[in-house]
PDB file of C-alpha atoms and ligand atoms in Angstrom:
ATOM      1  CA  UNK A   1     145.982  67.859 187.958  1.00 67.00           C
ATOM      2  CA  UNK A   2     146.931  70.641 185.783  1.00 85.00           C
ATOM      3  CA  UNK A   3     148.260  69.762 182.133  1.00 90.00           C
ATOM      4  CA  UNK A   4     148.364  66.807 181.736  1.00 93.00           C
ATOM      5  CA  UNK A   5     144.859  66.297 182.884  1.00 95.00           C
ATOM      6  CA  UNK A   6     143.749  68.891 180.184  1.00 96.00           C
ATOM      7  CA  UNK A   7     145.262  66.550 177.501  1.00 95.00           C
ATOM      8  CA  UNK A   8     143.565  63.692 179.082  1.00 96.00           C
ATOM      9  CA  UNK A   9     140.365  65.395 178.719  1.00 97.00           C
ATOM     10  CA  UNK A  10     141.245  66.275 175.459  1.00 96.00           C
ATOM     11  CA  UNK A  11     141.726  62.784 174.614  1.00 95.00           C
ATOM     12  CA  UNK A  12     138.704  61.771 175.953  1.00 97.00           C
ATOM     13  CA  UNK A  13     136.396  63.775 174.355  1.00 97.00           C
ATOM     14  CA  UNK A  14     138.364  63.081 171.271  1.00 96.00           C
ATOM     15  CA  UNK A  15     137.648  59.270 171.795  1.00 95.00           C
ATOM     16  CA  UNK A  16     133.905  60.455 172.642  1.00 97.00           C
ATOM     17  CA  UNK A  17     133.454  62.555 169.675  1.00 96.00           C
ATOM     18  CA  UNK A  18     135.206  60.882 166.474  1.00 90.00           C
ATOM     19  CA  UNK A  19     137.768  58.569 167.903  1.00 83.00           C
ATOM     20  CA  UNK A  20     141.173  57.840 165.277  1.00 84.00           C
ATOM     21  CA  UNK A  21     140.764  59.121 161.970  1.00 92.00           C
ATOM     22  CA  UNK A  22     143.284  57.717 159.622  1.00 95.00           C
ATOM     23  CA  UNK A  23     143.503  60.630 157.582  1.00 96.00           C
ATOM     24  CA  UNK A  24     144.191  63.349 160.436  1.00 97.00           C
ATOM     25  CA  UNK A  25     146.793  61.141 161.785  1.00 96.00           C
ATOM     26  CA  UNK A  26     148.919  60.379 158.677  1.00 98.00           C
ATOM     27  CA  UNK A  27     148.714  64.076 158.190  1.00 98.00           C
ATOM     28  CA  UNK A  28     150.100  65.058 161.525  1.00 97.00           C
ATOM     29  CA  UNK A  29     152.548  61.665 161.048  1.00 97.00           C
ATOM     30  CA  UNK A  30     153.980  63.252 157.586  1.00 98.00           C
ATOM     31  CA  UNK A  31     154.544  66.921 159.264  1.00 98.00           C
ATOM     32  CA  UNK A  32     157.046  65.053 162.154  1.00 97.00           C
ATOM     33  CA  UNK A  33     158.384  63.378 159.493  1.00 98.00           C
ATOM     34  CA  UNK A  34     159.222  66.093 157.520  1.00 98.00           C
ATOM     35  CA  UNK A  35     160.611  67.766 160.987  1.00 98.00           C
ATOM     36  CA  UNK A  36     157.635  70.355 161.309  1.00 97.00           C
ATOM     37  CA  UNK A  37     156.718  72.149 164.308  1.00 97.00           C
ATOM     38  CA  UNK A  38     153.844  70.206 166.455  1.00 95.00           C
ATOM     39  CA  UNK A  39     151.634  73.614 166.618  1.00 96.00           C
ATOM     40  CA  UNK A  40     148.693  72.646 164.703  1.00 97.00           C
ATOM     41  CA  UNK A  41     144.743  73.056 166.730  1.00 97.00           C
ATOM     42  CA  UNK A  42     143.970  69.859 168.580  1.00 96.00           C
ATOM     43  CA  UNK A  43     141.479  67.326 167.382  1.00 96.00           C
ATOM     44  CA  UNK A  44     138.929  69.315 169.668  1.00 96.00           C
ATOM     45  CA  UNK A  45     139.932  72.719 168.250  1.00 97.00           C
ATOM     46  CA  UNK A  46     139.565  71.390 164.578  1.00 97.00           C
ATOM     47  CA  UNK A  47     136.202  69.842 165.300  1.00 97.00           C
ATOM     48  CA  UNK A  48     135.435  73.611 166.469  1.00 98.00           C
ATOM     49  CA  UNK A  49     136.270  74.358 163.560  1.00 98.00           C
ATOM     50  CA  UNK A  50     133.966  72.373 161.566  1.00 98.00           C
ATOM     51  CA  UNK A  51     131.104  73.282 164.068  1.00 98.00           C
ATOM     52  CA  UNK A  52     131.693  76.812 163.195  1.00 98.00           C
ATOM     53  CA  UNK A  53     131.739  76.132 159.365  1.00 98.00           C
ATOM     54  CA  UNK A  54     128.255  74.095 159.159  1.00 98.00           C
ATOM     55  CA  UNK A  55     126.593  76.164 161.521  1.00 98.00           C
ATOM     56  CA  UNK A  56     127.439  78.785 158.996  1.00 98.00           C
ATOM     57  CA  UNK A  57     126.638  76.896 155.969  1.00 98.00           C
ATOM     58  CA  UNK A  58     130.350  77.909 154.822  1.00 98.00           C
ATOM     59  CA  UNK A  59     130.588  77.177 150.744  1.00 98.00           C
ATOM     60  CA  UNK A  60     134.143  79.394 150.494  1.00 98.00           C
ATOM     61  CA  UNK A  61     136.462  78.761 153.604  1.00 98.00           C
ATOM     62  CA  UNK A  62     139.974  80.648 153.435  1.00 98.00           C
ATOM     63  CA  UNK A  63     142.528  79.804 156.067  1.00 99.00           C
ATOM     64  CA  UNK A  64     145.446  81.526 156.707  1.00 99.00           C
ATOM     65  CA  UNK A  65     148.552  79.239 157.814  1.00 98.00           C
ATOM     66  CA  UNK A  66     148.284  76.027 156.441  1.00 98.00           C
ATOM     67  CA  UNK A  67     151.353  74.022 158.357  1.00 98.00           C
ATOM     68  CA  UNK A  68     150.996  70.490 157.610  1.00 98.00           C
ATOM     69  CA  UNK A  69     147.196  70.820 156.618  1.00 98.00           C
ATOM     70  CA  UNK A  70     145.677  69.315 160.172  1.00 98.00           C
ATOM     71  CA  UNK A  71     143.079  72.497 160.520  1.00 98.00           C
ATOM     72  CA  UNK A  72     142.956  72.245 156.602  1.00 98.00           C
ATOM     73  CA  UNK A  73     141.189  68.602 156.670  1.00 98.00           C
ATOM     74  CA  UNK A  74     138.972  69.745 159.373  1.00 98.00           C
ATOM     75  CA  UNK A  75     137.850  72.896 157.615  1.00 98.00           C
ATOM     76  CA  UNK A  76     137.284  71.180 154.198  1.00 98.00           C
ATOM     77  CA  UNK A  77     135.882  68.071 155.394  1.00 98.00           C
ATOM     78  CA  UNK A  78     132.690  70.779 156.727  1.00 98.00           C
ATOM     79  CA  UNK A  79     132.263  72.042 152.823  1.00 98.00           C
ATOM     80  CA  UNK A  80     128.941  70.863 151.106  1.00 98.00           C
ATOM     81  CA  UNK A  81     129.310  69.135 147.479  1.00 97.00           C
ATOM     82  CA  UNK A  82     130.805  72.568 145.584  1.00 97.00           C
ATOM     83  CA  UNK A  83     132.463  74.344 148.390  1.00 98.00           C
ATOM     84  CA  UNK A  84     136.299  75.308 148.280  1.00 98.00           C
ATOM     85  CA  UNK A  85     138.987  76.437 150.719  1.00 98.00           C
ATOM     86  CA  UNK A  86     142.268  77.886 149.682  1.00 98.00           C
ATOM     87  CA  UNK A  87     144.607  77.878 152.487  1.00 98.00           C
ATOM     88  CA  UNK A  88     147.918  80.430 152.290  1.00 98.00           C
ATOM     89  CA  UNK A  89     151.120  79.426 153.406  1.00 98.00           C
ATOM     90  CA  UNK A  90     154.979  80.850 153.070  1.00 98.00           C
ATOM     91  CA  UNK A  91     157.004  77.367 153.298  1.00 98.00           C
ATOM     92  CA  UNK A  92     157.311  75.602 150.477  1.00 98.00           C
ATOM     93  CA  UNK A  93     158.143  72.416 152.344  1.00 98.00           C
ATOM     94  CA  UNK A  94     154.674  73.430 154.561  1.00 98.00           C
ATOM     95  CA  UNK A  95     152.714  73.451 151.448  1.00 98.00           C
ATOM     96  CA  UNK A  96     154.133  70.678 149.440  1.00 98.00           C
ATOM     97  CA  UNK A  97     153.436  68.217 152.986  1.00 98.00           C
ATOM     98  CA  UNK A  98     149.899  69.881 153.107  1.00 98.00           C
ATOM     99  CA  UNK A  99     149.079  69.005 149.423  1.00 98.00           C
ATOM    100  CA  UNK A 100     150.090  65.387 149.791  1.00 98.00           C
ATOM    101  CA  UNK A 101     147.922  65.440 153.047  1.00 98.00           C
ATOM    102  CA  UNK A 102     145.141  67.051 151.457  1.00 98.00           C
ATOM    103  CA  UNK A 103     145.244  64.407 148.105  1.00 98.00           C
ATOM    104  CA  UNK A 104     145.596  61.252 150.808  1.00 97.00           C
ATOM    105  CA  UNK A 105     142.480  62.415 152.678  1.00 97.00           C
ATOM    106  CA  UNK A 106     140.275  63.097 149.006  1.00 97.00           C
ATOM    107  CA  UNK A 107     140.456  66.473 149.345  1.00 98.00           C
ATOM    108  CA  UNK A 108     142.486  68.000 146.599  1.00 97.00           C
ATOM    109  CA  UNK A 109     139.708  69.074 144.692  1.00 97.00           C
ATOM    110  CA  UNK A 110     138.544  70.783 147.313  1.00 98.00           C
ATOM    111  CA  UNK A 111     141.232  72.670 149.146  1.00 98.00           C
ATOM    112  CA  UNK A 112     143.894  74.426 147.329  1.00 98.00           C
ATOM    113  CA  UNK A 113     147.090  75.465 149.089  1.00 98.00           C
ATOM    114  CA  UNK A 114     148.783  78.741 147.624  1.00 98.00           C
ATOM    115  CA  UNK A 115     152.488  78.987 148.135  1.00 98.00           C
ATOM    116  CA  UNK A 116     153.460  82.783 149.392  1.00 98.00           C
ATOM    117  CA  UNK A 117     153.187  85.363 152.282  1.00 98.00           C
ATOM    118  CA  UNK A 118     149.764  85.352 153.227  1.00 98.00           C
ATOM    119  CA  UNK A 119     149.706  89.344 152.800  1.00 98.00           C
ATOM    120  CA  UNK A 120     149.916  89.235 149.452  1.00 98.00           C
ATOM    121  CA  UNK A 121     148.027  85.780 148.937  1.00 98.00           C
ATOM    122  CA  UNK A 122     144.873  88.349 150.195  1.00 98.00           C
ATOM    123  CA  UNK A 123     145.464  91.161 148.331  1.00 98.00           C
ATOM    124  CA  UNK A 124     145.913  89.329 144.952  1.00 98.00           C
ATOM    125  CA  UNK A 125     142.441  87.147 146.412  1.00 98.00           C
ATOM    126  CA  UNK A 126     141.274  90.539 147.240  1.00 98.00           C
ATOM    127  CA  UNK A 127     142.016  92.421 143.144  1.00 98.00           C
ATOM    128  CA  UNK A 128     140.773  89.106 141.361  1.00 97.00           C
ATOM    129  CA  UNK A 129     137.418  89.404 143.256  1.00 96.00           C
ATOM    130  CA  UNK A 130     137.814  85.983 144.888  1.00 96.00           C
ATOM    131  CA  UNK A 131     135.501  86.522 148.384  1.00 91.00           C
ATOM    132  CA  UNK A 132     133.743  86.444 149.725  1.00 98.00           C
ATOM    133  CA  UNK A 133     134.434  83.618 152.118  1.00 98.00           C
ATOM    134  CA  UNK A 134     131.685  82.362 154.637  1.00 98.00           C
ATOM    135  CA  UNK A 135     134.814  81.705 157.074  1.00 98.00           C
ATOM    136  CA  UNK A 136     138.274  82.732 158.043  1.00 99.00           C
ATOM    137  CA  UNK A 137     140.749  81.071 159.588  1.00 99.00           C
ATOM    138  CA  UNK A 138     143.902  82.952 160.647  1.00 99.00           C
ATOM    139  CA  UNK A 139     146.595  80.681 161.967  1.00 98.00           C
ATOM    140  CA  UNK A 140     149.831  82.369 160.933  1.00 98.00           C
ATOM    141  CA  UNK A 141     153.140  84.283 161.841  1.00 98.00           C
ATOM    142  CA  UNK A 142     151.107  86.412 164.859  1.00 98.00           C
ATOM    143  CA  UNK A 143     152.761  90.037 163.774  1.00 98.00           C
ATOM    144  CA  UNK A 144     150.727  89.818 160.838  1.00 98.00           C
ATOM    145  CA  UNK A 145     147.168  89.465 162.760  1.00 98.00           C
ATOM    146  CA  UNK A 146     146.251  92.753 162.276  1.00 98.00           C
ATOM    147  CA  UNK A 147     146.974  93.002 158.384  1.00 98.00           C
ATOM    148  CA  UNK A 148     145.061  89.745 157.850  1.00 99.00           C
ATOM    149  CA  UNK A 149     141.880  91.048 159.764  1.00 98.00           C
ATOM    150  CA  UNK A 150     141.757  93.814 157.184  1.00 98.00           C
ATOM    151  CA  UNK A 151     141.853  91.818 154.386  1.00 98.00           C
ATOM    152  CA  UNK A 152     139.396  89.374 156.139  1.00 98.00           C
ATOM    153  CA  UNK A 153     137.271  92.081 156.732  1.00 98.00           C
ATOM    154  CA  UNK A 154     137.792  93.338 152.576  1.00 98.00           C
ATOM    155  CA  UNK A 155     137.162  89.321 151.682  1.00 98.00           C
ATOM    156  CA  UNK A 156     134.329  88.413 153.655  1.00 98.00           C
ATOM    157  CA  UNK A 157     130.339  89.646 154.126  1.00 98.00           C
ATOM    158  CA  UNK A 158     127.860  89.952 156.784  1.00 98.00           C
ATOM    159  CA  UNK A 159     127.014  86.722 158.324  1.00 98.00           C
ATOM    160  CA  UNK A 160     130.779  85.676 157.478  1.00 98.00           C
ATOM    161  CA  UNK A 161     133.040  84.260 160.615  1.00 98.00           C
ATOM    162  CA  UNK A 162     136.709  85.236 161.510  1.00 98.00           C
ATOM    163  CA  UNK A 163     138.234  82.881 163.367  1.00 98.00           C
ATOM    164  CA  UNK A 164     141.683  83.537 165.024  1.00 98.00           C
ATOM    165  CA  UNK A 165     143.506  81.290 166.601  1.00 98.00           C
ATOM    166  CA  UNK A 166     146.765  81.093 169.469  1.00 98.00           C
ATOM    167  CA  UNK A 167     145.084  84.502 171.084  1.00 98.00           C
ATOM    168  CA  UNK A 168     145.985  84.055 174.924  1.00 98.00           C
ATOM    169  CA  UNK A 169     149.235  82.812 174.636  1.00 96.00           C
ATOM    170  CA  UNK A 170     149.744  81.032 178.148  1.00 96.00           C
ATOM    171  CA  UNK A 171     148.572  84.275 179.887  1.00 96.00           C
ATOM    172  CA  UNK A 172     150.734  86.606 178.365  1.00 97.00           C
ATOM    173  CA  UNK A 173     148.244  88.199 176.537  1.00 97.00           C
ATOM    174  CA  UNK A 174     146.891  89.848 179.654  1.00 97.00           C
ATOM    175  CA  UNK A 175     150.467  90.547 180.861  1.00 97.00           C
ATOM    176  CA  UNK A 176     150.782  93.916 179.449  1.00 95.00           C
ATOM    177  CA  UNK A 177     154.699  94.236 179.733  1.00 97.00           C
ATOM    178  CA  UNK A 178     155.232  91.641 177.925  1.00 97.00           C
ATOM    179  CA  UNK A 179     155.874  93.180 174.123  1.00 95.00           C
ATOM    180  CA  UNK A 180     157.257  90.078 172.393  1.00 97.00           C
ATOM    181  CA  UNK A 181     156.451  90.421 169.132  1.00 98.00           C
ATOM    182  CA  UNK A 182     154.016  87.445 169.137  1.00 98.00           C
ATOM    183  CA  UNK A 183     151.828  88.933 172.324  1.00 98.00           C
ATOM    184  CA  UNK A 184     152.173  92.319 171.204  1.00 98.00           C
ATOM    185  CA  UNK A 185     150.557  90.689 167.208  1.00 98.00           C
ATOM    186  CA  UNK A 186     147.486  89.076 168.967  1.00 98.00           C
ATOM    187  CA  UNK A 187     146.965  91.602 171.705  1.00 98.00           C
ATOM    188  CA  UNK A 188     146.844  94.234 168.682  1.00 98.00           C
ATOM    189  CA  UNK A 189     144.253  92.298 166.581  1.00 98.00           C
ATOM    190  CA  UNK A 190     142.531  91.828 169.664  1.00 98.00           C
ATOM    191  CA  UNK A 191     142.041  95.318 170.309  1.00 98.00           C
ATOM    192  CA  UNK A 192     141.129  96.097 166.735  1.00 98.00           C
ATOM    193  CA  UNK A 193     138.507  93.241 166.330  1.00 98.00           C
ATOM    194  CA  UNK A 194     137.291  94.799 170.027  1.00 98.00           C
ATOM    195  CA  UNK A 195     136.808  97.875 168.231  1.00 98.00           C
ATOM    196  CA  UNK A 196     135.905  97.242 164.920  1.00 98.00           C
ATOM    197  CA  UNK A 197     131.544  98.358 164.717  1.00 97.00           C
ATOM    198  CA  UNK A 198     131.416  95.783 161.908  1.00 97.00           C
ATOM    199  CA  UNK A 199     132.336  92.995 164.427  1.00 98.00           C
ATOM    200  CA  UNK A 200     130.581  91.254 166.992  1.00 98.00           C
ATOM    201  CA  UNK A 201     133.295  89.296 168.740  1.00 98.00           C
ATOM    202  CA  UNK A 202     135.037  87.439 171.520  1.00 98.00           C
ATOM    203  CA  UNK A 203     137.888  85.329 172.594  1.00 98.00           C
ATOM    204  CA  UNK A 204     137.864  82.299 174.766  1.00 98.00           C
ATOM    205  CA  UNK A 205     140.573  80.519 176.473  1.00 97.00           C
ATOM    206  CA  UNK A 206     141.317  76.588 175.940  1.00 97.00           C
ATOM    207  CA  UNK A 207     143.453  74.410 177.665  1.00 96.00           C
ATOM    208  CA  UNK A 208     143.726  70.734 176.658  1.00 95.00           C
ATOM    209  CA  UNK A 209     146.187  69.150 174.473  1.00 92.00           C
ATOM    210  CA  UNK A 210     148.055  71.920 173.404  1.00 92.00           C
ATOM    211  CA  UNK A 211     148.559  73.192 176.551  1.00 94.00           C
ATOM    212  CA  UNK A 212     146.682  77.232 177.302  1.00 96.00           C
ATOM    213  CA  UNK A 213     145.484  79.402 174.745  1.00 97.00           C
ATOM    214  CA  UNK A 214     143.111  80.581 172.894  1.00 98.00           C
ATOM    215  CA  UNK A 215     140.416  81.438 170.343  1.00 98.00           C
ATOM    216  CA  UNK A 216     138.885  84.183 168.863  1.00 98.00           C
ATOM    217  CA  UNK A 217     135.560  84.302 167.240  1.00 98.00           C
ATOM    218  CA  UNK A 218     133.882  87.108 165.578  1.00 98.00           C
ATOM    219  CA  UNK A 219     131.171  87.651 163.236  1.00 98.00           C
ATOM    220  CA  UNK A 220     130.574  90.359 160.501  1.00 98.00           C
ATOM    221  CA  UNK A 221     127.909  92.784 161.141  1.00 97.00           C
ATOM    222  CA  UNK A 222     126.102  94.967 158.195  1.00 93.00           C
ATOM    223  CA  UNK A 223     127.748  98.292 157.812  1.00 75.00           C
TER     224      UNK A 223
HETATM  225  N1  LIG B   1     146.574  76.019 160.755  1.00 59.33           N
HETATM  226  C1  LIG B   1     147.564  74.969 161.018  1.00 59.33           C
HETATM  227  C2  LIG B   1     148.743  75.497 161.800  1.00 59.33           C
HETATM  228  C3  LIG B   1     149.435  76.669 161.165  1.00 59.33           C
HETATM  229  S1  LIG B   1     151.009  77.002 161.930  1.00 59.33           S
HETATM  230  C4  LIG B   1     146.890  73.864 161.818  1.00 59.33           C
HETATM  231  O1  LIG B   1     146.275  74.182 162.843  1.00 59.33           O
HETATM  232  O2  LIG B   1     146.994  72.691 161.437  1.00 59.33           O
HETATM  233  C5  LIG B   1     151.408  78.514 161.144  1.00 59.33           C
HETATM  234  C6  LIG B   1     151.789  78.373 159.664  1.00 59.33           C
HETATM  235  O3  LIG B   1     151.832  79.695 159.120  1.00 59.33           O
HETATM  236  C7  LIG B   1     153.179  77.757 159.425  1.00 59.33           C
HETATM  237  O4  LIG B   1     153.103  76.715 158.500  1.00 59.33           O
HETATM  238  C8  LIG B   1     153.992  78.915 158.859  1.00 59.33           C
HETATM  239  O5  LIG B   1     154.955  78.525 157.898  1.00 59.33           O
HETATM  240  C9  LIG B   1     152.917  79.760 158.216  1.00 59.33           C
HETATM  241  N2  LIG B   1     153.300  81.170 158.039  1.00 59.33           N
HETATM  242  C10 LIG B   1     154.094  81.920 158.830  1.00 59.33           C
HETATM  243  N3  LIG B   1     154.208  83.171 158.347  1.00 59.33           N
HETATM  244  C11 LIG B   1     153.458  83.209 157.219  1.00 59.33           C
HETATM  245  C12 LIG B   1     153.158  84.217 156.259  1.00 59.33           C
HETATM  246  N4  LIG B   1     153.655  85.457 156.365  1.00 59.33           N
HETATM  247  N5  LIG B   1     152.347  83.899 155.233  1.00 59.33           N
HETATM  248  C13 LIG B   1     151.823  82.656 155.122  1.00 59.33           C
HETATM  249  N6  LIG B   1     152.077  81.669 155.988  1.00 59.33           N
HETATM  250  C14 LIG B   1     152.881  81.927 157.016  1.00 59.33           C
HETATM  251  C1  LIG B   2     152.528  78.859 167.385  1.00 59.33           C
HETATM  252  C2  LIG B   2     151.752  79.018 166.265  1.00 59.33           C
HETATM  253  C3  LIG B   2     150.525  78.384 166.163  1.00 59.33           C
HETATM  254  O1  LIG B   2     149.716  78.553 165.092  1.00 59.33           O
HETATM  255  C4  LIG B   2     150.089  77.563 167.185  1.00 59.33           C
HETATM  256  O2  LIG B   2     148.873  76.971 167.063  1.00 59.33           O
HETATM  257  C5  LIG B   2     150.863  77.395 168.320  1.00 59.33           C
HETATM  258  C6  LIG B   2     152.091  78.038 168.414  1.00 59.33           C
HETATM  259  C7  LIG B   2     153.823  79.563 167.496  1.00 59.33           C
HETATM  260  O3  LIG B   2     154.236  80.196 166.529  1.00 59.33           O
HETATM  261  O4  LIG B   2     154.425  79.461 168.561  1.00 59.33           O
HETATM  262 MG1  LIG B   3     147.660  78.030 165.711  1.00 59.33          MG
END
């Protein structure tokens, strides 16, 4: 029991749900190759993903922390005929894998990848009047959390998701001497989503796959 039973299960379900997609593979086959980190969402995670985006109706998806593009192909695949995502990331070598992922699966019309620190990727989104986005991923460095949920909040609208993920952290984000930089970033964004009268929010933990974490989910109120 224990671990790897939860990847079992998450292989399972996987099998149950979709089974191998070609695309999602040679897109987490191309990120080894190019010696990436193996931290992208599970196939479960990214089909939460896309449950999240239709039940939504998402037409403008932004995700923040693009990697190899695995949540990016989940994410874009849910857009109806129209929709876009742009996805920010801060490695060029992360973006220029991602693009080539994104073109193999058909989906370079439809996602764009923009090369810079997310920050600013949102404020320049945020001065050319780009939002508002139906959905919000953020999936990057975990200091940054709470800068990113105030731009979300800035590029989004009521009825609008914000989605965050790698929240619980093995545990640690309930250990409350642990300040690593990391814990400390979610356990902040945490608290300000928690507090934040335009949200109505929660986290969940996941185990599976990619071992124990977790997800945040919030919606924008009116207001
Ligand atoms: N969403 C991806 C995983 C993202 S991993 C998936 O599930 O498939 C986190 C990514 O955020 C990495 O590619 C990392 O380079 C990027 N990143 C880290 N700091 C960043 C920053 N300040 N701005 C933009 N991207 C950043
Ligand atoms: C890390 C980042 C992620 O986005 C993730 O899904 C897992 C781990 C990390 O930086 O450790
Ligand atoms: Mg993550």
């Amino acid at each position: 029991m224990g671990e790897q039973r939860w990847a079992e299960v998450d292989g399972y379900l996987t099998e149950l749900f979709g089974g191998a997609d070609p695309a999602l593979a040679a897109a987490q086959e191309a990120g080894r190759a190019a010696g990436m980190p193996d931290i992208s969402v599970s196939a479960e995670q990214g089909r939460l993903l896309r449950v999240l985006a239709r039940a939504v109706h998402a037409r403008a998806i932004l995700e923040v922390g693009t990697l190899a593009g695995f949540s990016t192909i989940w994410l874009a695949r849910s857009l109806p005929p129209g929709g876009r995502l742009i996805s920010l990331e801060a490695v060029p070598l992360h973006a220029e894998v991602a693009r080539s992922n994104l073109a193999r699966a058909g989906l370079a019309d439809v996602a764009e990848v923009r090369l810079g620190p997310a920050a600013e990727s949102m404020a320049e989104l945020d001065a050319t009047g780009a939002g508002p986005f139906d959905l919000v991923f953020i999936d990057a460095d975990k200091p940054g959390y709470p800068e990113y949920l105030s731009w979300a909040l800035k590029l989004t609208r009521p009825g609008s998701l914000i989605v965050a993920d790698n929240v619980v952290r093995g545990g640690a984000l309930a250990d409350l001497d642990n300040t690593e930089p990391n814990v400390a970033g979610v356990r902040q964004y945490l608290e300000l989503v928690a507090a934040e009268p335009r949200l109505t929010a929660t986290a969940l933990q996941t185990v599976g796959a990619k071992g124990w974490d977790g997800l945040s989910i919030a919606v924008v109120e009116a207001g």
